[in-house]
Short mmCIF file of C-alpha atoms and ligand atoms in Angstrom, two decimals:
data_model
loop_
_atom_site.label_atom_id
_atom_site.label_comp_id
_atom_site.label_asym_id
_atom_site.label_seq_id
_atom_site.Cartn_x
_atom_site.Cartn_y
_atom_site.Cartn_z
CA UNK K 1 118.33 92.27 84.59
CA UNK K 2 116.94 93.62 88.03
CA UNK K 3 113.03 92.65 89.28
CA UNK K 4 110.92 93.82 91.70
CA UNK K 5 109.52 91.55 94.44
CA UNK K 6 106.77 92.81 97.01
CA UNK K 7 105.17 90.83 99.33
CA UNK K 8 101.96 92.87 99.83
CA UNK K 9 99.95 93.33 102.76
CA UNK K 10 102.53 95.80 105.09
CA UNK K 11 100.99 98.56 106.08
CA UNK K 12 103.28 102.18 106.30
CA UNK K 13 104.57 104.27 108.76
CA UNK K 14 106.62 106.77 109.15
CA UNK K 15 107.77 109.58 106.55
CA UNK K 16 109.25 109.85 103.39
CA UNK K 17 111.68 112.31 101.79
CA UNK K 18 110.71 114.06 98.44
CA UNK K 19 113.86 114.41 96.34
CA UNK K 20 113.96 117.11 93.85
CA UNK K 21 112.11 117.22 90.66
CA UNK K 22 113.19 115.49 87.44
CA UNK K 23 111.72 117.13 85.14
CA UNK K 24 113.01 120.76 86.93
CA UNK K 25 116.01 119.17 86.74
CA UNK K 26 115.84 118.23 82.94
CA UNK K 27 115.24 121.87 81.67
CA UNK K 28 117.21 123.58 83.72
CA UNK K 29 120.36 121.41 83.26
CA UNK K 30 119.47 122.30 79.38
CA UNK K 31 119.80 125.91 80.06
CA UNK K 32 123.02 125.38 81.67
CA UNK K 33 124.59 125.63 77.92
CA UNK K 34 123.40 129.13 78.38
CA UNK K 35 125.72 130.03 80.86
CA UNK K 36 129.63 129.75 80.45
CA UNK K 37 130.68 130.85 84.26
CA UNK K 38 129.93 128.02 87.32
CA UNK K 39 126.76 127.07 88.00
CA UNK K 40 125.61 124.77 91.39
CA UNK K 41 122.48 122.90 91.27
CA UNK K 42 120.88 121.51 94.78
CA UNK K 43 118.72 118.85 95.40
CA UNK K 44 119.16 117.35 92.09
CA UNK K 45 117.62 113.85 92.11
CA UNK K 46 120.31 111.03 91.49
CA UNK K 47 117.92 109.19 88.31
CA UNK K 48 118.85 107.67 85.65
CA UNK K 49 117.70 110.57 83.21
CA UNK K 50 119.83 113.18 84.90
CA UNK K 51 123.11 111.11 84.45
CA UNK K 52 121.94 111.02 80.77
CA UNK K 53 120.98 114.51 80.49
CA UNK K 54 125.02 114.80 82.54
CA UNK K 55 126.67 112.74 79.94
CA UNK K 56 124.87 114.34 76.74
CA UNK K 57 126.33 117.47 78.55
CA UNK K 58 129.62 116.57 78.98
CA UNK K 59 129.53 116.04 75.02
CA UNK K 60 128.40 119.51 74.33
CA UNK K 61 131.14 121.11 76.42
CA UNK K 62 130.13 120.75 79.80
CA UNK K 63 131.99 119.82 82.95
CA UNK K 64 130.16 118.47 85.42
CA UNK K 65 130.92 117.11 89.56
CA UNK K 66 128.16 115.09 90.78
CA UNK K 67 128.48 115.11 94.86
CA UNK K 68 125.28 113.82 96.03
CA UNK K 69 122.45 115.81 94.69
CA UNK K 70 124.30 118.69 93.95
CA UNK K 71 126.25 119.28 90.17
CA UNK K 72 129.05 121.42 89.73
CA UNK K 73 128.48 122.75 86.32
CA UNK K 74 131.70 124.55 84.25
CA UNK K 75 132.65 124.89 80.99
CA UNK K 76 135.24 123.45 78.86
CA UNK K 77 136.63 124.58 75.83
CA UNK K 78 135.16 122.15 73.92
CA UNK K 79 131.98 123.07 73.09
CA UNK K 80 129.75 121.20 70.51
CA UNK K 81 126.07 121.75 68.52
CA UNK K 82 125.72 118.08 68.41
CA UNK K 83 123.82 115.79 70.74
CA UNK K 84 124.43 112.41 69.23
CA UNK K 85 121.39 109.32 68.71
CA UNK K 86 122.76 107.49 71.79
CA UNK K 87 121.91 109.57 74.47
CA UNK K 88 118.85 111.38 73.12
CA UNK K 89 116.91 107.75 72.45
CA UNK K 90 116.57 106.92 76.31
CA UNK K 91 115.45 109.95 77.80
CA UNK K 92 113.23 112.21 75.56
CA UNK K 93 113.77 115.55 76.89
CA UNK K 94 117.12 115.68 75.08
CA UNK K 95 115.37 117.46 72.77
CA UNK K 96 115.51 120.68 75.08
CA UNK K 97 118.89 120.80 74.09
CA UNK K 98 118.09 122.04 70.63
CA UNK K 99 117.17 125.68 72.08
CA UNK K 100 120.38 126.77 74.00
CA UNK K 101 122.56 125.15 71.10
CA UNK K 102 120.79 127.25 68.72
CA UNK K 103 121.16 130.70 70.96
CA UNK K 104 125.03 130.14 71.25
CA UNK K 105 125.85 128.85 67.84
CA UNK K 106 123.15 129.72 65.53
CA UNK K 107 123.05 126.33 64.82
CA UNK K 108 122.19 122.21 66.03
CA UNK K 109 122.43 119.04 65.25
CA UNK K 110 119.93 117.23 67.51
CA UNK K 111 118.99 113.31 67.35
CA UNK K 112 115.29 113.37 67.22
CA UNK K 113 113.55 111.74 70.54
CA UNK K 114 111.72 109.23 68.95
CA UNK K 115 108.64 107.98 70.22
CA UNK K 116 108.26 106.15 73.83
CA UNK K 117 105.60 103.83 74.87
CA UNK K 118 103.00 106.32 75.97
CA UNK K 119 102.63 108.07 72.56
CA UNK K 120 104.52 109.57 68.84
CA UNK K 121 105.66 112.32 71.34
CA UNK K 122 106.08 114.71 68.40
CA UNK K 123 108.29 117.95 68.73
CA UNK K 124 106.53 119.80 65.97
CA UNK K 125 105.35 122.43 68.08
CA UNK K 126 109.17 123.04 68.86
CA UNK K 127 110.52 123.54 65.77
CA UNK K 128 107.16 125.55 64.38
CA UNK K 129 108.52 127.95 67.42
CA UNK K 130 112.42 127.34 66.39
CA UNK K 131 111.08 128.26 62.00
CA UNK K 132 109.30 131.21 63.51
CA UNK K 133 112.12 132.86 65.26
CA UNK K 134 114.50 132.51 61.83
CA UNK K 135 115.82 129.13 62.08
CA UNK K 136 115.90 126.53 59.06
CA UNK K 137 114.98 122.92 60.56
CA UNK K 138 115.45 119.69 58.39
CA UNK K 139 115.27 116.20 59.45
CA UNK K 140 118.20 114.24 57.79
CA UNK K 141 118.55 110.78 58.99
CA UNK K 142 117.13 111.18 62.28
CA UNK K 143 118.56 114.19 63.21
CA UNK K 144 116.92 117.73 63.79
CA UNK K 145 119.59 119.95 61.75
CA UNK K 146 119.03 123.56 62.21
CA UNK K 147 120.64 126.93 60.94
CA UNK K 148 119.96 130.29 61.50
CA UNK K 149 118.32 131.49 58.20
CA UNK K 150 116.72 135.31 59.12
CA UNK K 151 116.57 137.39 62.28
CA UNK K 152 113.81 138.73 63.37
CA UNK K 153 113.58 141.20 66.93
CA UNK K 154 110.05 141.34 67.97
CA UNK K 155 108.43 137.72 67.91
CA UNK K 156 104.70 136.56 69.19
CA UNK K 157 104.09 133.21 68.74
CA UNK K 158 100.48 131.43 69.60
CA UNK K 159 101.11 127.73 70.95
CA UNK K 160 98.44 125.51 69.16
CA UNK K 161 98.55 123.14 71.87
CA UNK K 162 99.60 123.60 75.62
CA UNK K 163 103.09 121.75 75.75
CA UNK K 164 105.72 121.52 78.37
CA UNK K 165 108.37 120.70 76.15
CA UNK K 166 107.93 123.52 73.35
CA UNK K 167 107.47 125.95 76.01
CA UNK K 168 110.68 125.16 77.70
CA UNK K 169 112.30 125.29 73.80
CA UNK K 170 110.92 128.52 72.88
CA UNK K 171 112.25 129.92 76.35
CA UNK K 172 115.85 128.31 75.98
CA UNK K 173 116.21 129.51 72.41
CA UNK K 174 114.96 133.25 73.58
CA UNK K 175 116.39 134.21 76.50
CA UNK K 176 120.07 134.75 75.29
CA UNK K 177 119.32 136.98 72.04
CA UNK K 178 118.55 140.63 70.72
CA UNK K 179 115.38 139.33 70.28
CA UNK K 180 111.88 140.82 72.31
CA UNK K 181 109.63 136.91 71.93
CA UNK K 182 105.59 137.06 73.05
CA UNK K 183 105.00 133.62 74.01
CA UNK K 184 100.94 132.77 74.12
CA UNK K 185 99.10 129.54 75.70
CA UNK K 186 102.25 128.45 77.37
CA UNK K 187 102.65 125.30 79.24
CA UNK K 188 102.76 127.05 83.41
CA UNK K 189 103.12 123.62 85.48
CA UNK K 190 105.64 124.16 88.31
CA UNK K 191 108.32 122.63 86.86
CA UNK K 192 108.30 125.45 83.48
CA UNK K 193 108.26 127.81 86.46
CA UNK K 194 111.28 126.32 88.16
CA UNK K 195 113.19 127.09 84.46
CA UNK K 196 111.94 130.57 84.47
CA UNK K 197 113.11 131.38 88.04
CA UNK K 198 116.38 129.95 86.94
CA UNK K 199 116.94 132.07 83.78
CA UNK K 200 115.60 135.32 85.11
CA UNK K 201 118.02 134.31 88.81
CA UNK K 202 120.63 134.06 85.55
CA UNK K 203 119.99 137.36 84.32
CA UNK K 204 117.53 137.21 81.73
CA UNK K 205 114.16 139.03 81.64
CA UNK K 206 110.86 136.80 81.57
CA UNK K 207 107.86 138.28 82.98
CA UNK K 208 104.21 137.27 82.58
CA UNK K 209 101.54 139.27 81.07
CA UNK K 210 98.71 136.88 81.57
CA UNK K 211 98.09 133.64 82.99
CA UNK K 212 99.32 131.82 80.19
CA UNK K 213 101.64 134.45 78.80
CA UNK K 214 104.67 135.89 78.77
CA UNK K 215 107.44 138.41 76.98
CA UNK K 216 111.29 137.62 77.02
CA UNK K 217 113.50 140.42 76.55
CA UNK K 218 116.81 138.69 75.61
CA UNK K 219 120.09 139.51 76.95
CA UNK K 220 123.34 139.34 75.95
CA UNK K 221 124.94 136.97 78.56
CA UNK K 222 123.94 134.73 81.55
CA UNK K 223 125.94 134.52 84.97
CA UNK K 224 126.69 131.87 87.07
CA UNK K 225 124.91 131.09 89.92
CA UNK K 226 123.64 128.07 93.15
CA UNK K 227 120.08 127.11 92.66
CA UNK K 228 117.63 124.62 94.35
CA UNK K 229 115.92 122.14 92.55
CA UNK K 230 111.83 122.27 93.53
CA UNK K 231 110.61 119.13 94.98
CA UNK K 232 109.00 116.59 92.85
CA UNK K 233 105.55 116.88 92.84
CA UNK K 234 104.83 113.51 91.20
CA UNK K 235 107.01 111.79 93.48
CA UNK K 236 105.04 113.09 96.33
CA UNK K 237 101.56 112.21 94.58
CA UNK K 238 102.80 108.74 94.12
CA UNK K 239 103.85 108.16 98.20
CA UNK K 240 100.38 109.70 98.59
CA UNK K 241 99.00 106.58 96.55
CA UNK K 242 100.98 104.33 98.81
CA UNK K 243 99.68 106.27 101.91
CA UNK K 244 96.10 105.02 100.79
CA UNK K 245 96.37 102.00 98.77
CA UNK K 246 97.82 100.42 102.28
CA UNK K 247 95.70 101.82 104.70
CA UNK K 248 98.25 103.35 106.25
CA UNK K 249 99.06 106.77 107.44
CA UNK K 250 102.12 108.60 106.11
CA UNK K 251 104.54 112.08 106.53
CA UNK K 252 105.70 113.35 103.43
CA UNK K 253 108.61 115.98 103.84
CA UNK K 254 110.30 117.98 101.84
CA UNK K 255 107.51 118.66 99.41
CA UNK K 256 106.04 122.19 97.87
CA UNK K 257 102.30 121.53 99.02
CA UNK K 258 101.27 124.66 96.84
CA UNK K 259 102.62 122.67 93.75
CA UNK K 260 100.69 119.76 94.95
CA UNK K 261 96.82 121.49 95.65
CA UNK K 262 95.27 120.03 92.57
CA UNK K 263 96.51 116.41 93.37
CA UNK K 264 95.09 117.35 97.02
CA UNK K 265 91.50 118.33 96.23
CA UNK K 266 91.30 115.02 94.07
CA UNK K 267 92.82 112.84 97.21
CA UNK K 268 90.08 114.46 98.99
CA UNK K 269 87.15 113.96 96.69
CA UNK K 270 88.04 109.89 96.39
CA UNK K 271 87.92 110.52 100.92
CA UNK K 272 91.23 110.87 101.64
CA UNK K 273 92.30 112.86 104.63
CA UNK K 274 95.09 115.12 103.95
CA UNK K 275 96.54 116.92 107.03
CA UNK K 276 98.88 119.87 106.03
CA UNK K 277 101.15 120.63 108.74
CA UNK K 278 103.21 123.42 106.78
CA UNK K 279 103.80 124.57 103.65
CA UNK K 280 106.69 121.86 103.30
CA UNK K 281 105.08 118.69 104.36
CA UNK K 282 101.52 117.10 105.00
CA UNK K 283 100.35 113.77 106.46
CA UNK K 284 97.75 111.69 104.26
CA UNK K 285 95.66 110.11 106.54
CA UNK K 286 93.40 107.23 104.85
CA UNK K 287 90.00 107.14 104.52
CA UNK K 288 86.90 105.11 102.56
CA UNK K 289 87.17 105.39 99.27
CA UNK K 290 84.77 106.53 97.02
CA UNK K 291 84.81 106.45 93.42
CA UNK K 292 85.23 109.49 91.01
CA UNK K 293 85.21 110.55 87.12
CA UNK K 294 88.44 112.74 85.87
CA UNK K 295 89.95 113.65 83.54
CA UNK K 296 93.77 114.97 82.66
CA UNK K 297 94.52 117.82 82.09
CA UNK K 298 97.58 120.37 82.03
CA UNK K 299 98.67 122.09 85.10
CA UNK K 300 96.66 123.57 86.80
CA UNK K 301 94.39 120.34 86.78
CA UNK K 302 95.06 116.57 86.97
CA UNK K 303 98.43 115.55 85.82
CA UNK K 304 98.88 112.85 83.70
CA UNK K 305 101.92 111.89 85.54
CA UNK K 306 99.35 110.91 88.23
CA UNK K 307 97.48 108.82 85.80
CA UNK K 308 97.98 105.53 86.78
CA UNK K 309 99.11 106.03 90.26
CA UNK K 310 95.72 107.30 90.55
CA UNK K 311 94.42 104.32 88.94
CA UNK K 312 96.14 101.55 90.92
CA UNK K 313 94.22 103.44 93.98
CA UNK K 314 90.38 103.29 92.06
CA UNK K 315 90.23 99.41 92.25
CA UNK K 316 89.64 99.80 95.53
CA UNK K 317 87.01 102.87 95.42
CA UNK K 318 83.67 102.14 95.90
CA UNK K 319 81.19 101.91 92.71
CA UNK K 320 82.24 102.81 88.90
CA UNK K 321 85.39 105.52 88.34
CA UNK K 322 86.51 106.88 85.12
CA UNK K 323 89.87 108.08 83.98
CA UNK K 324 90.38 110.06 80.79
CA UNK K 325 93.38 110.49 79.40
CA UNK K 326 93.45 113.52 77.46
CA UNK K 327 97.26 114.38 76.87
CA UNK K 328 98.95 111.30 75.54
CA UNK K 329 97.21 109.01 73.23
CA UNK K 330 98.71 105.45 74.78
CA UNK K 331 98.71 106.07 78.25
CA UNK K 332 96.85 103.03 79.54
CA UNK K 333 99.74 100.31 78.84
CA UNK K 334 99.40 99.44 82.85
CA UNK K 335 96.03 98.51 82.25
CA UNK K 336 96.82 95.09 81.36
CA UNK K 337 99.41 94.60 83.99
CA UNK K 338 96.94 95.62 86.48
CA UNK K 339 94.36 93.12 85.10
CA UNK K 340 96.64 90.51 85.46
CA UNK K 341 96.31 91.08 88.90
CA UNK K 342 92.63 90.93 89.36
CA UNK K 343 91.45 94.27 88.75
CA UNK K 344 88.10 95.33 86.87
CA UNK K 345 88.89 97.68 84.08
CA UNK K 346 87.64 98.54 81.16
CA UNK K 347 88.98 100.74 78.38
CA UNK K 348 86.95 102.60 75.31
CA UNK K 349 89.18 104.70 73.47
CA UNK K 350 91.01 107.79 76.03
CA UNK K 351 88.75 106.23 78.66
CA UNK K 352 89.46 103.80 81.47
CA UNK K 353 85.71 102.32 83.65
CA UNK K 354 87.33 100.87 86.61
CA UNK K 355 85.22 98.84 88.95
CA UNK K 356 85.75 99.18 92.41
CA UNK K 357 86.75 95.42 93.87
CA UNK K 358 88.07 94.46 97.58
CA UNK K 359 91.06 92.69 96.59
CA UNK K 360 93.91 92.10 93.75
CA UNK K 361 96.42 89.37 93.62
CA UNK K 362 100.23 89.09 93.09
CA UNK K 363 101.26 88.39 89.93
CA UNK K 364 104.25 88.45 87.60
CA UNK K 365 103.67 91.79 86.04
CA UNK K 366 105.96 94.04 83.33
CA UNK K 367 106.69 97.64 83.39
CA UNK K 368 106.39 100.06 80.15
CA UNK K 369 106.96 103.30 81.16
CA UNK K 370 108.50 105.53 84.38
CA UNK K 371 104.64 106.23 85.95
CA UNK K 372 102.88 102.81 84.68
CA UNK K 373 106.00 101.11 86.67
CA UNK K 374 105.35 102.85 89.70
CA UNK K 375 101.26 101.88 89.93
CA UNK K 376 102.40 98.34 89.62
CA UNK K 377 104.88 98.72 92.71
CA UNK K 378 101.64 100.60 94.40
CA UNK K 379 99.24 97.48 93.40
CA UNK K 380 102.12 95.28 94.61
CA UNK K 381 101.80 97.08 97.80
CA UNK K 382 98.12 95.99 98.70
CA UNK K 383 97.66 92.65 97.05
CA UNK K 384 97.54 89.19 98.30
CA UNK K 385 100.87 87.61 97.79
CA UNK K 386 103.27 88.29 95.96
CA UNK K 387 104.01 90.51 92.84
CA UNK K 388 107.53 90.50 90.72
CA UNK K 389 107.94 93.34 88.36
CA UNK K 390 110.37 93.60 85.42
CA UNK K 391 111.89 95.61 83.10
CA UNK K 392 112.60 98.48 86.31
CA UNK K 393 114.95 100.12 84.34
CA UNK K 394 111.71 102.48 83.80
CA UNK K 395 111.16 103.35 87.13
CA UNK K 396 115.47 104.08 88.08
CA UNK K 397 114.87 106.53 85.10
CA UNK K 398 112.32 109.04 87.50
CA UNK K 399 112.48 107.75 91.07
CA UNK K 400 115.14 108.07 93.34
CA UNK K 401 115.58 105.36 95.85
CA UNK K 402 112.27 104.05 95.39
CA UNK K 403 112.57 101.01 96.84
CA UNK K 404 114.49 102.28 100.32
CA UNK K 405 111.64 104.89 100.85
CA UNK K 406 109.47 102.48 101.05
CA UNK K 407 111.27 99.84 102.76
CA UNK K 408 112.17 102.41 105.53
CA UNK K 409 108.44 102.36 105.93
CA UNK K 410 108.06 99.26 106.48
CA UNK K 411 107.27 97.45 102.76
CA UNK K 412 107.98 94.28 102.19
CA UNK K 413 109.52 95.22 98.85
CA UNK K 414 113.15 94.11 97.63
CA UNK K 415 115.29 94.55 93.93
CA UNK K 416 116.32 91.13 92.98
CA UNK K 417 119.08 90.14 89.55
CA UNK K 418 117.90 87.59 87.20
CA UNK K 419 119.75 86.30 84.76
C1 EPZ N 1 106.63 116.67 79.79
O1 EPZ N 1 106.75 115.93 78.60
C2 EPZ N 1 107.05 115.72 80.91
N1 EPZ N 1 108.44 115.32 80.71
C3 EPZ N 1 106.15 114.48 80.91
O2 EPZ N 1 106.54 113.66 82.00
C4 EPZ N 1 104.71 114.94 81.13
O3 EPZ N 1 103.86 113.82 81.07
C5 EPZ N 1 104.33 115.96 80.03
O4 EPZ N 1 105.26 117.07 80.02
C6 EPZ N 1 102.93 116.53 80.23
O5 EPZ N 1 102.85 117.16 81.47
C7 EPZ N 1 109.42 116.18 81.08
O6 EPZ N 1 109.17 117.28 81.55
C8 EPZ N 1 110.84 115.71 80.88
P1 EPZ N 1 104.16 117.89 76.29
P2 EPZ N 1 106.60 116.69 77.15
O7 EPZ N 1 104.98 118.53 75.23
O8 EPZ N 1 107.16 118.04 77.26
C9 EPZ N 1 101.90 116.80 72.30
C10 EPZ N 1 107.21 111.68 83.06
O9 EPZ N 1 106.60 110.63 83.31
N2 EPZ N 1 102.99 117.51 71.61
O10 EPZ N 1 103.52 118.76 77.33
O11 EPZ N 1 107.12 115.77 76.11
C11 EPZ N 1 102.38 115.53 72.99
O12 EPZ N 1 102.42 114.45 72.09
C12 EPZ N 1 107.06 112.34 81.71
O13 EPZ N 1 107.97 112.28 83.87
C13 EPZ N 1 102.87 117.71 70.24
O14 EPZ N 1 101.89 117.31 69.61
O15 EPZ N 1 105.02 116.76 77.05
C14 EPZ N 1 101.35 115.34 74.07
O16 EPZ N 1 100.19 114.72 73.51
C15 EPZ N 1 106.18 111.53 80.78
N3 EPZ N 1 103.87 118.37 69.59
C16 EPZ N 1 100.98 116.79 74.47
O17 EPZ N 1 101.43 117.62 73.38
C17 EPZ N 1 104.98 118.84 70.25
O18 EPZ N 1 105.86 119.45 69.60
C18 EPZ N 1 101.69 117.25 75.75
O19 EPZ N 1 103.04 116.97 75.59
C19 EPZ N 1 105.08 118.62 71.65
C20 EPZ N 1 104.06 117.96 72.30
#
């Protein structure tokens, strides 16, 4: 097992790199099933997720170079429709397989996700979408099993609640068909928009007809093609966080500061001084902080991939804050790290009252999930002594050479083995 140990108290200089987006990534490797000729992907961030998402791949008939960030993507001629327990249980978006199986077989076998610390994580809204376009969905023995049972051209379907993950299933399973699909009250954060760009770079036609919807006109085959992964947004909200917690001014390159505007005007509101110098990086320059009430929301609001990055800053905020977490129902598993540490926080129900205090102290702390990881690392950062996090297989899932970025920039902050 691997820990992290941070001596806090550095402050930051320099800059930081933004690798590419994970959950970009994710999707569009999904849609890659889609395609049979070459495909290149840039900038793809070397996490522990995307060699998953590469290895459940290479089971469904994919060949795949990894050289750097960039996959080579072919196709064998081995294709399969079944994406096996193993490699679905540790990273939940190998669900978004399910779609592009469906579209080139007419039929799936996909292990269902299963629930992660943050929430059930249901994919209902998936296969309501997947039913509604003609396909027959059991669950036998933990496995989605799905057959095409009618066909149907002309398709609108209303999403009851805004979800990344059904949106990026209901495009997946359209785009490659006969089949004219309304989608309505669609997920749009930039990373559903990276997957669209793909497809329609692919060949297929998606266009929007409103803010929150859009029509597919499926065609009958994909071609190959080199794309560039966006930048990760979270990623670059998180160094932000480490810009601030620390006192410390710091360059962010690399990034897609239109993608990042709501994470911006928040950084502002708590006093934050955020210097854009173009379009493709900005320079967070601290400030006092002063408490604020928010909530999350989907894009374009407050992620909830911010959530406790955000958080980890607050302690330090003058007065009372609040936090509401209104997209996953267990969201606040940091909380008790974090008061292990020192810090003043409360929780009633989807809502987190944290204090403002001056200081927190190092402690032996545990991480639960990718983004609760990453706000201990950020507490670490800024509190007296020092801190030792386990269980980092979390954060190696969704951050890409974490603990180098921030060494670079002076951290004292090091990945030890214990036994
Ligand atoms: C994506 O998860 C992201 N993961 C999450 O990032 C992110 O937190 C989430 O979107 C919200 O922005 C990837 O893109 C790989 P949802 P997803 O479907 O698609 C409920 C990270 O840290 N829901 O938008 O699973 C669901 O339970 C991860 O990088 C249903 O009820 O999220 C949640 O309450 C964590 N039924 C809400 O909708 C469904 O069928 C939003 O979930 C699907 C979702």
């Amino acid at each position: 097992m691997k820990k992290i140990v941070i001596e806090g108290g550095a402050k930051l200089q320099g800059s930081i790199n933004i690798s590419g987006s994970k959950n970009s990534s994710l999707p569009i490797l999904a849609a890659t099933l889609l395609i049979d000729e070459k495909i290149i992907l840039n900038n793809v961030p070397n996490v522990k997720d995307i060699l998953t998402m590469v290895s459940l791949l290479e089971t469904l008939g994919k060949k795949i170079k990894i050289k750097n960030n960039t996959l080579e993507i072919t196709s064998t001629n081995k294709p399969s429709y079944f994406a096996q327990y193993e490699l679905v249980k540790t990273m939940r978006a190998g669900i978004l397989v399910i779609g592009p199986l469906l579209a080139k077989f007419n039929m799936a076998k996909v292990s269902l996700p299963g629930g992660c610390a943050i929430g059930a994580r249901p994919v209902d809204i998936h296969l309501d979408f997947l039913s509604k376009i003609g396909y027959e969905n059991k669950v036998v023995k933990g496995y989605v099993v799905s057959k095409k049972k009618f066909s149907k051209n002309k398709i609108s379907f209303f999403f009851k609640k805004i979800s990344v993950g059904a949106t990026e299933t209901a495009i997946l399973s359209s785009c490659l068909s006969s089949k004219e699909v309304k989608l309505i009250n669609i997920a749009i954060e930039p990373e559903v928009i990276d997957l669209i760009n793909f497809l329609n770079r692919s060949g297929t036609n998606i266009k929007f007809i409103a803010k929150r919807s859009l029509i597919i006109k499926g065609v009958k085959n994909l071609r190959g093609l080199k794309y560039q992964i966006m930048p990760d947004r979270i990623e670059a909200g998180t160094y932000m966080v480490a810009s601030a917690i620390t006192n410390s001014p710091l360059i962010l390159k690399n990034i897609s500061v239109v993608h990042l505007k709501n994470i911006i005007n928040i950084f502002k509101k708590i006093g934050l001084n955020i210097k854009i110098l173009s379009d493709r990086s900005l320079k967070v320059l601290p400030g006092r902080l002063k408490s604020i009430r928010i909530k999350t929301v989907p894009y374009p609001g407050f992620p909830t991939d911010m959530q406790a990055q955000l958080m980890s800053l607050l302690i330090f905020a003058k007065g009372i804050s609040e936090i509401k977490e209104d997209i996953f129902e267990n969201r606040f598993l940091h909380v008790l790290e974090l008061q292990r540490m020192g810090a003043k926080i409360e929780i009633k129900n989807n809502k987190a009252k944290i204090i403002g205090i001056d200081y927190l102290s190092g402690a032996q702390v545990m991480a639960t999930d990718l983004r609760a990881s990453v706000c201990l690392v950020l507490a670490g950062l800024v509190a007296h002594g020092k801190t030792e996090i386990n269980r980092i297989y979390h954060l190696e899932r969704g951050y890409e050479n974490l603990v180098k970025k921030l060494k670079n920039c002076g951290a004292k902050i090091k990945i030890i083995n214990v036994r």
